[in-house]
Amino acid sequence: MHGVTADSVLWAATLAAEALLTVVILKSGMRSSYPILLTYLIVNLVEDPLAWILFKGPKGIYYHFYFTVTVLDYLLQFLLVVEIGRNVFAPSKRSIPFRLWPVVTSGVLICTIIAAIFSPRFQANGLNASTQWFATITLGLAVLKVLLFVALAGFAQLLGIGWKSRVLQLASGLAFYGAASLLVQLAIHHIEFTNQASYESNYVRLTQIQSGAYLCTLVFWIWAFSRNEAPRKDFTPQMQEVLVTIAESAKRTRLAVTRSGDRR
């Protein structure tokens, strides 16, 4: 039992939770509604054991693998936000007479820009340049997840989303994990660098807290996706009017740009 550590327990529990959530999504027939979430889980199920194996080998190979899968992880997390937006606006196919993908994409890009603006810039003591870069992106994604939840919660009634809706529960889990990641990364920034051993010990504890938050998120998603979902309502007339106004404004902007180009 001497080989059992907090990291190994968290790793095993997270792997089991990801596997169980994957089975729940596949058995409930939700793969078409949440393909990015399913891809994210499958990638993690393959990547985590492979990372453990490579960690025992040459460090150069492991670090290249770690860099690649971390970039892929960030990309999938961003696409998961887009997927939530797609599911939020799914009822628009019945009630809105135009395509909303440009509106969804614009909304996610605006949230991303806001997240980038409000993400703290720091030089963390004791961390190398690549780790600091990853930490900055983690902060940006964390802010993006929290902004997404705030937007969905604020407009839930207009969007016809109840608290028992899976898309809102998915966003809630992301927001919880995002907030935990944000607090952990800020705490890492404020660790006093007295010596290398002390710093690494505090750093490991904080990353364990972040891993624990991700595990809690997975458990919440397993519970949420195992329950029957309340029927979605159509958008309220007020929301439909807002969307029509946005679409008309975007159309006028495109026409103005086109005409300006023709005059040149």
mmCIF file of C-alpha atoms in Angstrom:
data_model
loop_
_atom_site.group_PDB
_atom_site.id
_atom_site.type_symbol
_atom_site.label_atom_id
_atom_site.label_comp_id
_atom_site.label_asym_id
_atom_site.label_seq_id
_atom_site.Cartn_x
_atom_site.Cartn_y
_atom_site.Cartn_z
ATOM 1 C CA MET A 1 0.000 0.000 0.000
ATOM 2 C CA HIS A 2 3.022 2.290 0.174
ATOM 3 C CA GLY A 3 2.691 2.953 -3.564
ATOM 4 C CA VAL A 4 -0.832 4.347 -3.196
ATOM 5 C CA THR A 5 -0.791 8.150 -3.309
ATOM 6 C CA ALA A 6 -3.438 10.856 -3.521
ATOM 7 C CA ASP A 7 -2.493 11.413 -7.167
ATOM 8 C CA SER A 8 -2.938 7.732 -8.055
ATOM 9 C CA VAL A 9 -6.312 7.563 -6.279
ATOM 10 C CA LEU A 10 -7.536 10.693 -8.064
ATOM 11 C CA TRP A 11 -6.242 9.359 -11.384
ATOM 12 C CA ALA A 12 -7.978 5.996 -10.990
ATOM 13 C CA ALA A 13 -11.255 7.555 -9.774
ATOM 14 C CA THR A 14 -11.253 10.075 -12.635
ATOM 15 C CA LEU A 15 -10.597 7.369 -15.214
ATOM 16 C CA ALA A 16 -13.464 5.269 -13.811
ATOM 17 C CA ALA A 17 -15.810 8.280 -13.800
ATOM 18 C CA GLU A 18 -14.936 9.158 -17.403
ATOM 19 C CA ALA A 19 -15.559 5.567 -18.468
ATOM 20 C CA LEU A 20 -18.913 5.463 -16.663
ATOM 21 C CA LEU A 21 -20.027 8.793 -18.159
ATOM 22 C CA THR A 22 -19.049 7.539 -21.621
ATOM 23 C CA VAL A 23 -21.221 4.447 -21.125
ATOM 24 C CA VAL A 24 -24.135 6.577 -19.869
ATOM 25 C CA ILE A 25 -23.974 8.831 -22.939
ATOM 26 C CA LEU A 26 -23.759 5.888 -25.352
ATOM 27 C CA LYS A 27 -26.551 3.882 -23.692
ATOM 28 C CA SER A 28 -28.911 6.871 -23.518
ATOM 29 C CA GLY A 29 -28.471 7.631 -27.230
ATOM 30 C CA MET A 30 -27.069 11.127 -26.664
ATOM 31 C CA ARG A 31 -23.977 10.687 -28.849
ATOM 32 C CA SER A 32 -25.523 12.776 -31.654
ATOM 33 C CA SER A 33 -26.381 15.624 -29.275
ATOM 34 C CA TYR A 34 -23.004 15.719 -27.493
ATOM 35 C CA PRO A 35 -20.350 14.385 -29.929
ATOM 36 C CA ILE A 36 -17.652 16.763 -28.631
ATOM 37 C CA LEU A 37 -18.231 15.741 -25.011
ATOM 38 C CA LEU A 38 -18.068 12.087 -26.046
ATOM 39 C CA THR A 39 -14.873 12.704 -28.033
ATOM 40 C CA TYR A 40 -13.366 14.570 -25.079
ATOM 41 C CA LEU A 41 -14.068 11.646 -22.748
ATOM 42 C CA ILE A 42 -12.718 9.024 -25.163
ATOM 43 C CA VAL A 43 -9.546 11.045 -25.774
ATOM 44 C CA ASN A 44 -8.982 11.271 -22.018
ATOM 45 C CA LEU A 45 -9.596 7.537 -21.581
ATOM 46 C CA VAL A 46 -6.882 6.833 -24.158
ATOM 47 C CA GLU A 47 -4.519 9.638 -23.211
ATOM 48 C CA ASP A 48 -4.362 9.159 -19.423
ATOM 49 C CA PRO A 49 -3.106 5.529 -19.390
ATOM 50 C CA LEU A 50 -0.749 6.292 -22.289
ATOM 51 C CA ALA A 51 0.664 9.289 -20.413
ATOM 52 C CA TRP A 52 1.285 7.079 -17.365
ATOM 53 C CA ILE A 53 3.166 4.572 -19.533
ATOM 54 C CA LEU A 54 5.244 7.228 -21.320
ATOM 55 C CA PHE A 55 6.068 8.933 -18.006
ATOM 56 C CA LYS A 56 8.100 5.848 -17.101
ATOM 57 C CA GLY A 57 10.156 6.185 -20.290
ATOM 58 C CA PRO A 58 12.375 8.895 -21.820
ATOM 59 C CA LYS A 59 11.365 12.349 -20.594
ATOM 60 C CA GLY A 60 11.730 13.918 -24.052
ATOM 61 C CA ILE A 61 9.020 11.684 -25.531
ATOM 62 C CA TYR A 62 6.735 12.292 -22.548
ATOM 63 C CA TYR A 63 7.068 16.077 -22.732
ATOM 64 C CA HIS A 64 6.270 16.121 -26.468
ATOM 65 C CA PHE A 65 3.247 13.902 -25.822
ATOM 66 C CA TYR A 66 2.143 16.094 -22.907
ATOM 67 C CA PHE A 67 2.364 19.248 -25.027
ATOM 68 C CA THR A 68 0.341 17.681 -27.867
ATOM 69 C CA VAL A 69 -2.462 16.303 -25.702
ATOM 70 C CA THR A 70 -2.672 19.524 -23.675
ATOM 71 C CA VAL A 71 -3.229 21.574 -26.844
ATOM 72 C CA LEU A 72 -5.824 19.003 -27.984
ATOM 73 C CA ASP A 73 -7.488 19.197 -24.559
ATOM 74 C CA TYR A 74 -7.772 22.992 -24.788
ATOM 75 C CA LEU A 75 -9.229 22.748 -28.309
ATOM 76 C CA LEU A 76 -11.837 20.185 -27.236
ATOM 77 C CA GLN A 77 -12.808 22.279 -24.209
ATOM 78 C CA PHE A 78 -13.378 25.273 -26.482
ATOM 79 C CA LEU A 79 -15.416 23.154 -28.915
ATOM 80 C CA LEU A 80 -17.438 21.850 -25.971
ATOM 81 C CA VAL A 81 -18.494 25.438 -25.254
ATOM 82 C CA VAL A 82 -19.587 25.745 -28.903
ATOM 83 C CA GLU A 83 -21.472 22.448 -28.597
ATOM 84 C CA ILE A 84 -23.374 23.778 -25.583
ATOM 85 C CA GLY A 85 -24.323 26.835 -27.645
ATOM 86 C CA ARG A 86 -25.546 24.580 -30.460
ATOM 87 C CA ASN A 87 -27.760 22.605 -28.081
ATOM 88 C CA VAL A 88 -29.074 25.775 -26.457
ATOM 89 C CA PHE A 89 -30.299 27.061 -29.801
ATOM 90 C CA ALA A 90 -31.610 23.692 -31.032
ATOM 91 C CA PRO A 91 -35.308 24.753 -30.668
ATOM 92 C CA SER A 92 -34.620 27.647 -33.052
ATOM 93 C CA LYS A 93 -34.984 25.210 -35.962
ATOM 94 C CA ARG A 94 -38.707 25.080 -35.198
ATOM 95 C CA SER A 95 -39.378 28.660 -34.205
ATOM 96 C CA ILE A 96 -36.811 30.875 -35.986
ATOM 97 C CA PRO A 97 -36.931 31.238 -39.795
ATOM 98 C CA PHE A 98 -33.146 31.618 -40.285
ATOM 99 C CA ARG A 99 -29.857 29.922 -39.478
ATOM 100 C CA LEU A 100 -28.478 30.788 -36.052
ATOM 101 C CA TRP A 101 -24.982 29.348 -36.443
ATOM 102 C CA PRO A 102 -23.513 32.801 -37.174
ATOM 103 C CA VAL A 103 -25.170 34.132 -34.012
ATOM 104 C CA VAL A 104 -23.908 31.192 -31.905
ATOM 105 C CA THR A 105 -20.389 31.463 -33.327
ATOM 106 C CA SER A 106 -20.329 35.227 -32.789
ATOM 107 C CA GLY A 107 -21.518 34.803 -29.204
ATOM 108 C CA VAL A 108 -18.796 32.274 -28.397
ATOM 109 C CA LEU A 109 -16.126 34.450 -30.028
ATOM 110 C CA ILE A 110 -17.298 37.491 -28.050
ATOM 111 C CA CYS A 111 -17.158 35.478 -24.805
ATOM 112 C CA THR A 112 -13.682 34.252 -25.775
ATOM 113 C CA ILE A 113 -12.455 37.808 -26.351
ATOM 114 C CA ILE A 114 -13.928 38.918 -23.014
ATOM 115 C CA ALA A 115 -12.312 35.924 -21.305
ATOM 116 C CA ALA A 116 -8.953 36.804 -22.856
ATOM 117 C CA ILE A 117 -9.277 40.425 -21.699
ATOM 118 C CA PHE A 118 -10.155 39.546 -18.120
ATOM 119 C CA SER A 119 -7.730 36.643 -17.745
ATOM 120 C CA PRO A 120 -4.899 37.735 -15.442
ATOM 121 C CA ARG A 121 -1.416 37.962 -16.901
ATOM 122 C CA PHE A 122 1.255 36.800 -14.543
ATOM 123 C CA GLN A 123 4.726 35.376 -14.217
ATOM 124 C CA ALA A 124 4.344 32.513 -11.763
ATOM 125 C CA ASN A 125 7.348 31.916 -9.531
ATOM 126 C CA GLY A 126 9.135 28.644 -10.142
ATOM 127 C CA LEU A 127 7.317 27.778 -13.382
ATOM 128 C CA ASN A 128 8.986 27.530 -16.770
ATOM 129 C CA ALA A 129 7.729 29.405 -19.835
ATOM 130 C CA SER A 130 5.609 26.568 -21.273
ATOM 131 C CA THR A 131 3.913 25.902 -17.932
ATOM 132 C CA GLN A 132 3.129 29.613 -17.562
ATOM 133 C CA TRP A 133 1.673 29.628 -21.084
ATOM 134 C CA PHE A 134 -0.549 26.649 -20.278
ATOM 135 C CA ALA A 135 -1.605 28.309 -17.029
ATOM 136 C CA THR A 136 -2.638 31.461 -18.912
ATOM 137 C CA ILE A 137 -4.769 29.452 -21.355
ATOM 138 C CA THR A 138 -6.302 27.550 -18.438
ATOM 139 C CA LEU A 139 -7.274 30.873 -16.897
ATOM 140 C CA GLY A 140 -8.844 32.052 -20.157
ATOM 141 C CA LEU A 141 -10.873 28.852 -20.545
ATOM 142 C CA ALA A 142 -11.935 29.040 -16.909
ATOM 143 C CA VAL A 143 -13.265 32.571 -17.386
ATOM 144 C CA LEU A 144 -14.997 31.474 -20.608
ATOM 145 C CA LYS A 145 -16.793 28.604 -18.828
ATOM 146 C CA VAL A 146 -17.983 30.872 -16.030
ATOM 147 C CA LEU A 147 -19.191 33.492 -18.532
ATOM 148 C CA LEU A 148 -21.079 30.795 -20.447
ATOM 149 C CA PHE A 149 -22.891 29.641 -17.314
ATOM 150 C CA VAL A 150 -23.727 33.201 -16.264
ATOM 151 C CA ALA A 151 -25.156 33.923 -19.728
ATOM 152 C CA LEU A 152 -27.228 30.728 -19.811
ATOM 153 C CA ALA A 153 -28.472 31.156 -16.246
ATOM 154 C CA GLY A 154 -29.349 34.799 -16.861
ATOM 155 C CA PHE A 155 -31.322 34.056 -20.042
ATOM 156 C CA ALA A 156 -32.620 30.603 -19.035
ATOM 157 C CA GLN A 157 -36.261 31.677 -18.987
ATOM 158 C CA LEU A 158 -36.041 33.468 -22.346
ATOM 159 C CA LEU A 159 -34.220 30.490 -23.864
ATOM 160 C CA GLY A 160 -36.788 28.009 -22.552
ATOM 161 C CA ILE A 161 -34.166 26.185 -20.480
ATOM 162 C CA GLY A 162 -35.117 24.721 -17.105
ATOM 163 C CA TRP A 163 -32.668 23.803 -14.361
ATOM 164 C CA LYS A 164 -33.341 20.144 -15.176
ATOM 165 C CA SER A 165 -32.105 20.650 -18.740
ATOM 166 C CA ARG A 166 -28.977 18.631 -19.548
ATOM 167 C CA VAL A 167 -27.394 21.482 -21.485
ATOM 168 C CA LEU A 168 -27.646 23.755 -18.445
ATOM 169 C CA GLN A 169 -26.380 20.981 -16.166
ATOM 170 C CA LEU A 170 -23.457 20.454 -18.546
ATOM 171 C CA ALA A 171 -22.725 24.188 -18.437
ATOM 172 C CA SER A 172 -23.078 24.176 -14.622
ATOM 173 C CA GLY A 173 -20.455 21.448 -14.307
ATOM 174 C CA LEU A 174 -18.124 23.305 -16.656
ATOM 175 C CA ALA A 175 -18.608 26.516 -14.677
ATOM 176 C CA PHE A 176 -17.819 24.755 -11.388
ATOM 177 C CA TYR A 177 -14.659 23.233 -12.837
ATOM 178 C CA GLY A 178 -13.775 26.547 -14.483
ATOM 179 C CA ALA A 179 -14.157 28.446 -11.202
ATOM 180 C CA ALA A 180 -12.043 25.852 -9.383
ATOM 181 C CA SER A 181 -9.358 26.058 -12.090
ATOM 182 C CA LEU A 182 -9.392 29.842 -11.874
ATOM 183 C CA LEU A 183 -8.927 29.842 -8.106
ATOM 184 C CA VAL A 184 -6.201 27.186 -8.250
ATOM 185 C CA GLN A 185 -4.209 29.003 -10.932
ATOM 186 C CA LEU A 186 -4.472 32.286 -9.011
ATOM 187 C CA ALA A 187 -3.367 30.502 -5.842
ATOM 188 C CA ILE A 188 -0.380 29.008 -7.691
ATOM 189 C CA HIS A 189 0.582 32.533 -8.716
ATOM 190 C CA HIS A 190 0.637 33.620 -5.073
ATOM 191 C CA ILE A 191 2.725 30.738 -3.733
ATOM 192 C CA GLU A 192 5.839 32.130 -2.064
ATOM 193 C CA PHE A 193 8.994 30.623 -3.528
ATOM 194 C CA THR A 194 11.108 29.920 -0.451
ATOM 195 C CA ASN A 195 12.714 26.764 -1.813
ATOM 196 C CA GLN A 196 12.095 24.327 -4.663
ATOM 197 C CA ALA A 197 10.839 21.447 -2.492
ATOM 198 C CA SER A 198 8.320 23.594 -0.629
ATOM 199 C CA TYR A 199 7.080 25.182 -3.832
ATOM 200 C CA GLU A 200 6.617 21.840 -5.585
ATOM 201 C CA SER A 201 4.750 20.445 -2.560
ATOM 202 C CA ASN A 202 2.292 23.360 -2.536
ATOM 203 C CA TYR A 203 1.956 23.195 -6.323
ATOM 204 C CA VAL A 204 1.077 19.480 -6.188
ATOM 205 C CA ARG A 205 -1.557 20.063 -3.493
ATOM 206 C CA LEU A 206 -3.228 22.781 -5.537
ATOM 207 C CA THR A 207 -3.264 20.692 -8.705
ATOM 208 C CA GLN A 208 -4.806 17.862 -6.671
ATOM 209 C CA ILE A 209 -7.597 20.242 -5.665
ATOM 210 C CA GLN A 210 -8.160 21.044 -9.342
ATOM 211 C CA SER A 211 -8.211 17.322 -10.190
ATOM 212 C CA GLY A 212 -10.690 16.742 -7.375
ATOM 213 C CA ALA A 213 -12.938 19.479 -8.790
ATOM 214 C CA TYR A 214 -12.870 17.772 -12.199
ATOM 215 C CA LEU A 215 -13.785 14.463 -10.553
ATOM 216 C CA CYS A 216 -16.734 16.135 -8.789
ATOM 217 C CA THR A 217 -17.815 17.573 -12.149
ATOM 218 C CA LEU A 218 -17.746 14.123 -13.738
ATOM 219 C CA VAL A 219 -19.812 12.651 -10.887
ATOM 220 C CA PHE A 220 -22.374 15.462 -11.275
ATOM 221 C CA TRP A 221 -22.576 14.853 -15.037
ATOM 222 C CA ILE A 222 -23.071 11.112 -14.484
ATOM 223 C CA TRP A 223 -25.985 11.901 -12.171
ATOM 224 C CA ALA A 224 -27.425 14.519 -14.540
ATOM 225 C CA PHE A 225 -27.140 12.430 -17.716
ATOM 226 C CA SER A 226 -28.590 9.356 -15.992
ATOM 227 C CA ARG A 227 -31.860 11.175 -15.229
ATOM 228 C CA ASN A 228 -34.731 11.867 -17.561
ATOM 229 C CA GLU A 229 -34.518 15.315 -19.094
ATOM 230 C CA ALA A 230 -37.403 17.749 -18.820
ATOM 231 C CA PRO A 231 -38.878 18.648 -22.253
ATOM 232 C CA ARG A 232 -37.395 21.777 -23.804
ATOM 233 C CA LYS A 233 -39.672 24.716 -24.452
ATOM 234 C CA ASP A 234 -39.562 26.951 -27.498
ATOM 235 C CA PHE A 235 -37.966 30.364 -27.186
ATOM 236 C CA THR A 236 -40.179 33.041 -25.726
ATOM 237 C CA PRO A 237 -41.503 35.695 -28.152
ATOM 238 C CA GLN A 238 -39.137 38.205 -26.551
ATOM 239 C CA MET A 239 -36.123 35.998 -27.298
ATOM 240 C CA GLN A 240 -37.305 35.346 -30.840
ATOM 241 C CA GLU A 241 -37.586 39.092 -31.365
ATOM 242 C CA VAL A 242 -34.050 39.610 -30.037
ATOM 243 C CA LEU A 243 -32.665 36.930 -32.365
ATOM 244 C CA VAL A 244 -34.512 38.341 -35.368
ATOM 245 C CA THR A 245 -33.113 41.802 -34.562
ATOM 246 C CA ILE A 246 -29.573 40.400 -34.326
ATOM 247 C CA ALA A 247 -29.970 38.528 -37.612
ATOM 248 C CA GLU A 248 -31.351 41.590 -39.417
ATOM 249 C CA SER A 249 -28.527 43.741 -38.040
ATOM 250 C CA ALA A 250 -25.935 41.206 -39.218
ATOM 251 C CA LYS A 251 -27.581 41.088 -42.658
ATOM 252 C CA ARG A 252 -27.502 44.888 -42.973
ATOM 253 C CA THR A 253 -23.839 44.897 -41.975
ATOM 254 C CA ARG A 254 -22.975 42.312 -44.635
ATOM 255 C CA LEU A 255 -24.869 44.273 -47.288
ATOM 256 C CA ALA A 256 -23.112 47.495 -46.291
ATOM 257 C CA VAL A 257 -19.704 45.806 -46.482
ATOM 258 C CA THR A 258 -20.575 44.254 -49.873
ATOM 259 C CA ARG A 259 -21.740 47.572 -51.333
ATOM 260 C CA SER A 260 -18.662 49.332 -49.998
ATOM 261 C CA GLY A 261 -16.490 46.750 -51.710
ATOM 262 C CA ASP A 262 -18.404 47.105 -54.995
ATOM 263 C CA ARG A 263 -17.839 50.895 -55.034
ATOM 264 C CA ARG A 264 -14.099 50.331 -54.765
#
